[in-house]
């Protein structure tokens, strides 16, 4: 059924289709009985032990929604009705800003991909806080993903993140420092060890005062070199961060296409391997001690399973959801059980990081790793 809806939605510009989808999800969110029923029916697809714990967050299963879809926290209940085990809102900045000029979102169906250069368009942290405050249904964790305003100089970035913590952290179940969007000039520099340490220390200190105990994550780019991933992991551990979200969109263009020249971040199927390489590297560097949420190119249960085995404790989806539609969570959950059973895992938890424990057959690894320079 979504195939027909998608064909119609794809007749609209990507951003119009997004707005329409968000409006429908917002309306759905007002029908609380229907939301509860829909969520219960999706979760009934879990006939195996799917629960995971990520940095203290209890998730019913490992499939969550990535940041960027519901930037304003306007459709959280509608999204939870679709069965996601957590929803991340944002990226939010202290002050409202329009983002980049349109067009700024492009579909590339041939590659099951999107390119976006939205540029943190949002109505500001206080507006999202109103939406979060108005919610009364709390079946799963909601994360708040925060960033800096475009016109805030990089030297003052910390102030913006801290301001967002003040406004949003008490209303979310976890906080994400987004230092990896390619669409805010200079933002990714915040991933460098010295700046990152200062940023994370300041955010953590404020978080401990305004919302003690709430986990803090850092969202990182897939374009980091393997050595840079190691550095980020080391800083994260030194700062007592609760986990990493790996990864944001990539600035690489691993295919030729008329739209490939559009500036912005690439997501979807071409982002899968780069994200997985970062997950593997971060898991190995931390010896599995730093919880990871894997994101990038998840479309199928196999994709979820691959990220779990690579070291992610949960996954998030964005582009896959645009292509696969509202039934996606259910399909992923139905498909994951047999994959776990096939390999003798009694729970999702047992599969996390499995690739690091059992050396895969010698022939299988070099080929996959060689296909991506980060591995
Ligand atoms: C249109 C669009 C907007 C996005 N906006 C944000 C954002 O505001 N903050 C953020 O942390 N990630 C944002 N992302 C990145 C996604 O959360 C995700 O990390 C990335 O798209 C890779 O996952 P995917 O392949 O499942 O889409 C955005 C992605 C897309 C496609």
XYZ file of C-alpha atoms and ligand atoms in Angstrom:
406
model
C 0.000 0.000 0.000
C 2.863 2.393 0.803
C 4.140 1.734 -2.732
C 1.138 3.625 -4.108
C 1.372 6.365 -1.466
C 5.095 6.668 -2.147
C 4.544 6.957 -5.905
C 2.171 9.858 -5.197
C 4.418 11.440 -2.570
C 7.399 11.200 -4.912
C 5.449 13.309 -7.433
C 5.858 16.176 -4.985
C 9.159 17.874 -4.286
C 11.063 16.036 -1.542
C 10.512 18.788 0.971
C 6.775 19.137 0.225
C 6.357 15.392 0.603
C 8.204 15.585 3.895
C 5.907 18.365 5.131
C 2.821 16.414 4.105
C 4.084 13.277 5.837
C 4.834 15.219 9.009
C 1.361 16.795 8.962
C -0.246 13.346 8.741
C 1.940 12.041 11.573
C 1.079 15.075 13.678
C -2.655 14.451 13.144
C -2.185 10.778 13.956
C -0.509 11.832 17.187
C -3.746 13.495 18.307
C -5.630 10.175 18.068
C -4.214 8.710 21.228
C -6.283 5.493 21.259
C -5.271 4.741 17.691
C -1.588 5.450 18.455
C -1.607 3.038 21.378
C -3.307 0.338 19.319
C -0.977 0.746 16.345
C 2.105 0.622 18.547
C 0.870 -2.473 20.362
C 0.220 -4.232 17.038
C 3.709 -3.434 15.737
C 5.390 -4.550 18.923
C 3.409 -7.809 18.749
C 5.752 -8.695 15.855
C 8.452 -9.223 18.458
C 8.162 -12.896 19.302
C 11.742 -13.148 20.570
C 13.893 -11.397 23.160
C 14.482 -8.075 21.394
C 14.943 -5.645 24.270
C 18.203 -3.770 24.573
C 19.661 -1.396 27.100
C 21.714 1.487 25.694
C 23.502 3.699 28.214
C 20.780 2.948 30.736
C 17.922 3.532 28.264
C 15.523 0.596 28.108
C 14.440 -0.022 24.507
C 11.752 -2.566 23.610
C 13.748 -3.473 20.490
C 16.712 -2.044 18.571
C 14.973 0.002 15.821
C 14.737 3.725 16.607
C 14.137 6.876 14.565
C 17.094 9.110 13.661
C 17.262 12.875 14.115
C 16.252 15.240 11.353
C 12.831 13.859 10.447
C 10.956 15.461 13.338
C 13.134 18.490 13.880
C 10.507 20.374 15.906
C 9.234 17.499 18.079
C 5.814 18.010 16.507
C 4.960 14.415 15.586
C 6.580 12.315 18.306
C 3.397 10.447 19.262
C 2.564 9.654 15.639
C 6.079 8.300 15.143
C 5.900 6.224 18.309
C 2.620 4.791 16.992
C 4.648 3.323 14.099
C 6.610 1.261 16.609
C 10.006 2.960 16.876
C 11.730 2.002 20.140
C 12.938 5.589 20.567
C 12.507 8.846 18.674
C 15.202 11.494 18.385
C 14.026 15.047 17.712
C 16.071 17.950 16.347
C 18.628 19.077 15.530
C 17.526 22.087 17.563
C 19.400 25.323 17.957
C 18.882 27.970 20.661
C 17.322 30.465 18.255
C 15.004 29.788 15.324
C 16.704 29.854 11.920
C 15.444 29.253 8.382
C 18.150 26.871 7.175
C 19.543 26.963 3.650
C 17.620 28.227 0.602
C 15.419 25.687 -1.203
C 15.779 23.332 -2.960
C 17.859 21.601 -0.298
C 16.575 18.023 -0.263
C 17.014 15.659 -3.216
C 15.918 12.062 -3.806
C 18.084 9.628 -5.710
C 15.851 6.540 -5.926
C 18.280 4.664 -8.199
C 20.671 4.515 -5.262
C 18.044 4.477 -2.501
C 19.579 7.687 -1.246
C 18.903 11.301 -0.327
C 21.113 14.357 -0.420
C 20.216 17.138 1.984
C 21.608 20.499 2.913
C 18.755 21.572 5.176
C 21.104 23.526 7.481
C 19.370 23.050 10.848
C 16.112 24.736 9.828
C 14.083 24.859 13.039
C 11.853 27.098 15.124
C 14.256 27.102 18.045
C 14.706 25.075 21.214
C 11.961 26.818 23.204
C 9.326 26.014 20.579
C 10.299 22.319 20.571
C 10.284 22.372 24.364
C 6.623 23.466 24.249
C 5.801 20.486 22.055
C 7.615 18.075 24.352
C 5.951 19.555 27.436
C 2.508 19.050 25.896
C 2.994 15.291 25.493
C 1.407 12.919 27.965
C 2.115 9.527 26.376
C 5.590 8.189 27.175
C 5.893 4.619 25.897
C 9.558 4.962 24.821
C 12.565 7.265 25.187
C 12.698 10.547 23.287
C 16.121 12.022 22.580
C 16.914 15.681 21.994
C 19.572 16.375 19.387
C 21.200 19.796 19.744
C 23.433 22.019 17.647
C 24.575 25.571 17.173
C 23.046 28.430 15.235
C 24.684 29.169 11.895
C 25.528 32.738 12.900
C 27.155 31.744 16.182
C 30.935 31.813 15.695
C 32.628 28.465 16.246
C 34.496 29.871 19.269
C 31.118 30.461 20.933
C 29.581 27.124 19.905
C 29.712 25.801 23.463
C 27.292 28.531 24.587
C 24.689 27.370 22.071
C 24.916 23.716 23.104
C 24.711 24.637 26.784
C 21.683 26.869 26.123
C 19.963 23.954 24.376
C 20.738 21.687 27.328
C 19.041 24.191 29.648
C 15.900 24.337 27.515
C 15.582 20.771 26.311
C 17.450 18.284 28.489
C 14.857 18.227 31.295
C 12.227 17.264 28.703
C 14.118 14.509 26.884
C 15.302 11.076 27.956
C 18.738 11.536 26.401
C 20.756 14.317 24.801
C 22.792 14.206 21.590
C 25.530 16.674 20.745
C 25.480 16.932 16.974
C 28.987 17.842 15.844
C 28.727 16.130 12.485
C 26.248 17.858 10.222
C 28.010 18.820 6.982
C 25.549 21.680 6.458
C 26.604 24.120 9.170
C 29.926 25.625 8.129
C 32.774 24.565 10.416
C 30.617 22.358 12.667
C 32.607 19.197 12.022
C 35.718 20.905 13.391
C 34.139 20.397 16.787
C 35.034 16.711 16.424
C 38.725 17.560 16.802
C 40.075 16.400 20.187
C 40.774 19.749 21.855
C 37.508 21.432 20.868
C 35.566 18.244 21.436
C 36.903 17.870 24.956
C 35.959 21.445 25.842
C 32.502 21.042 24.314
C 31.685 17.712 25.929
C 32.982 18.773 29.337
C 30.856 21.935 29.299
C 27.727 20.128 28.101
C 28.182 17.304 30.573
C 28.716 19.675 33.442
C 25.537 21.614 32.634
C 23.591 18.412 32.051
C 24.580 17.121 35.474
C 23.015 20.235 36.958
C 19.795 20.629 34.949
C 18.974 16.984 34.194
C 21.209 14.724 36.260
C 21.527 11.141 35.113
C 20.318 11.696 31.550
C 22.658 9.996 29.089
C 24.752 12.139 26.775
C 25.662 10.973 23.272
C 27.832 12.466 20.543
C 26.810 12.061 16.916
C 29.770 11.674 14.596
C 30.459 11.799 10.871
C 31.175 8.829 8.618
C 33.925 10.835 6.940
C 36.331 10.628 9.886
C 39.535 8.735 9.212
C 39.995 5.558 11.281
C 42.550 7.425 13.417
C 40.099 10.272 13.966
C 37.460 7.763 15.093
C 39.985 6.460 17.627
C 40.589 9.995 18.874
C 36.874 10.677 19.235
C 36.416 7.438 21.168
C 39.317 8.317 23.458
C 37.874 11.781 24.140
C 34.412 10.329 24.678
C 35.723 7.859 27.243
C 37.869 10.491 28.954
C 34.881 12.847 29.221
C 32.583 10.168 30.588
C 30.267 10.311 27.581
C 27.498 7.699 27.606
C 27.685 6.708 23.949
C 28.202 7.583 20.290
C 25.712 7.803 17.465
C 27.441 6.645 14.313
C 26.898 8.166 11.859
C 25.532 11.329 10.274
C 25.380 11.817 6.491
C 28.487 11.614 4.316
C 30.025 14.236 2.070
C 31.404 11.450 -0.149
C 29.722 10.678 -3.489
C 30.467 7.032 -4.188
C 28.500 7.006 -7.491
C 27.898 9.118 -10.538
C 24.546 10.838 -10.894
C 23.376 14.250 -12.115
C 22.344 15.088 -8.508
C 25.638 13.903 -7.013
C 27.054 17.393 -7.553
C 24.502 18.896 -5.149
C 26.176 20.067 -1.956
C 25.112 18.441 1.299
C 25.083 15.145 3.116
C 24.338 11.845 1.416
C 22.236 9.290 3.287
C 20.622 5.948 2.583
C 22.128 2.820 1.035
C 25.474 4.442 0.042
C 25.967 5.558 3.666
C 25.643 2.027 5.053
C 29.196 0.767 4.704
C 30.909 3.990 5.812
C 28.706 3.991 8.934
C 29.405 0.325 9.599
C 33.138 0.918 9.287
C 32.942 3.655 11.932
C 30.858 1.409 14.197
C 33.386 -1.424 13.891
C 36.295 0.891 14.544
C 34.678 2.597 17.548
C 33.629 -0.714 19.069
C 37.133 -2.119 18.667
C 38.801 0.993 20.053
C 36.641 1.055 23.178
C 36.726 -2.704 23.595
C 32.945 -2.599 23.527
C 32.779 -0.350 26.589
C 31.246 2.661 24.833
C 27.608 2.105 23.789
C 27.005 2.739 20.084
C 23.839 3.559 18.184
C 24.325 2.700 14.531
C 22.720 4.753 11.766
C 23.190 4.892 8.031
C 21.521 2.936 5.246
C 19.213 0.679 7.240
C 16.473 -0.660 4.946
C 16.173 -4.345 5.865
C 16.429 -6.689 8.834
C 19.800 -7.795 7.446
C 20.994 -4.202 7.693
C 19.892 -4.024 11.337
C 21.560 -7.329 12.106
C 24.800 -6.261 10.426
C 25.010 -3.129 12.566
C 24.293 -5.077 15.753
C 27.020 -7.578 14.940
C 29.403 -4.727 14.108
C 28.912 -3.363 17.614
C 25.797 -1.185 17.687
C 23.441 -1.742 20.613
C 20.582 -0.219 18.626
C 20.063 1.334 15.194
C 18.299 4.396 13.885
C 16.682 4.950 10.510
C 15.820 7.971 8.420
C 16.214 7.478 4.664
C 15.063 3.853 4.809
C 11.841 5.057 6.410
C 11.237 7.483 3.517
C 11.624 4.675 0.995
C 10.020 1.839 2.986
C 7.179 3.663 4.728
C 5.220 3.297 7.945
C 5.264 -0.517 8.003
C 9.048 -0.536 8.135
C 9.559 -1.156 11.864
C 7.261 -4.146 11.832
C 9.001 -5.657 8.782
C 12.435 -5.178 10.338
C 11.327 -6.784 13.590
C 9.721 -9.731 11.799
C 12.884 -10.271 9.799
C 15.354 -9.930 12.642
C 14.094 -12.887 14.702
C 14.916 -15.546 12.088
C 18.396 -14.051 11.541
C 19.164 -14.285 15.251
C 17.791 -17.833 15.429
C 19.788 -18.889 12.351
C 23.020 -17.927 14.074
C 22.058 -19.354 17.456
C 21.475 -16.084 19.325
C 18.756 -16.255 21.971
C 18.377 -12.484 22.150
C 19.296 -9.292 20.316
C 21.690 -8.522 23.163
C 23.753 -11.630 22.398
C 24.321 -10.461 18.818
C 25.750 -7.055 19.745
C 29.413 -6.953 18.752
C 29.380 -10.619 17.692
C 31.690 -9.943 14.729
C 34.400 -8.870 17.139
C 34.194 -12.061 19.185
C 34.108 -14.713 16.478
C 36.728 -14.225 13.778
C 34.778 -14.426 10.505
C 36.025 -16.758 7.775
C 39.339 -15.434 6.464
C 38.015 -14.845 2.935
C 35.014 -12.771 3.998
C 36.697 -9.925 5.822
C 39.370 -8.414 3.586
C 36.943 -8.077 0.695
C 34.418 -6.035 2.708
C 37.047 -4.014 4.506
C 38.955 -3.298 1.332
C 35.805 -1.796 -0.166
C 36.013 1.007 2.361
C 39.196 2.808 3.289
C 38.051 3.435 6.864
C 37.906 -0.204 7.840
C 16.730 15.318 5.247
C 17.639 14.911 6.362
C 17.785 15.753 7.453
C 18.637 15.388 8.507
N 18.737 16.223 9.569
C 19.506 15.852 10.622
C 19.591 16.665 11.772
O 18.967 17.718 11.862
N 20.394 16.246 12.786
C 21.079 15.064 12.745
O 21.771 14.723 13.708
N 21.004 14.267 11.657
C 20.233 14.624 10.615
N 20.163 13.810 9.520
C 20.989 12.589 9.469
C 20.211 11.340 9.879
O 19.793 11.424 11.217
C 21.112 10.101 9.709
O 22.198 10.209 10.597
C 21.635 9.922 8.293
O 20.666 10.313 7.352
C 22.054 8.482 7.991
O 20.982 7.605 8.206
P 19.996 7.093 7.025
O 20.858 6.521 5.952
O 19.099 6.090 7.695
O 19.240 8.271 6.561
C 19.330 14.157 8.455
C 19.172 13.310 7.365
C 18.332 13.668 6.326
C 18.179 12.730 5.160
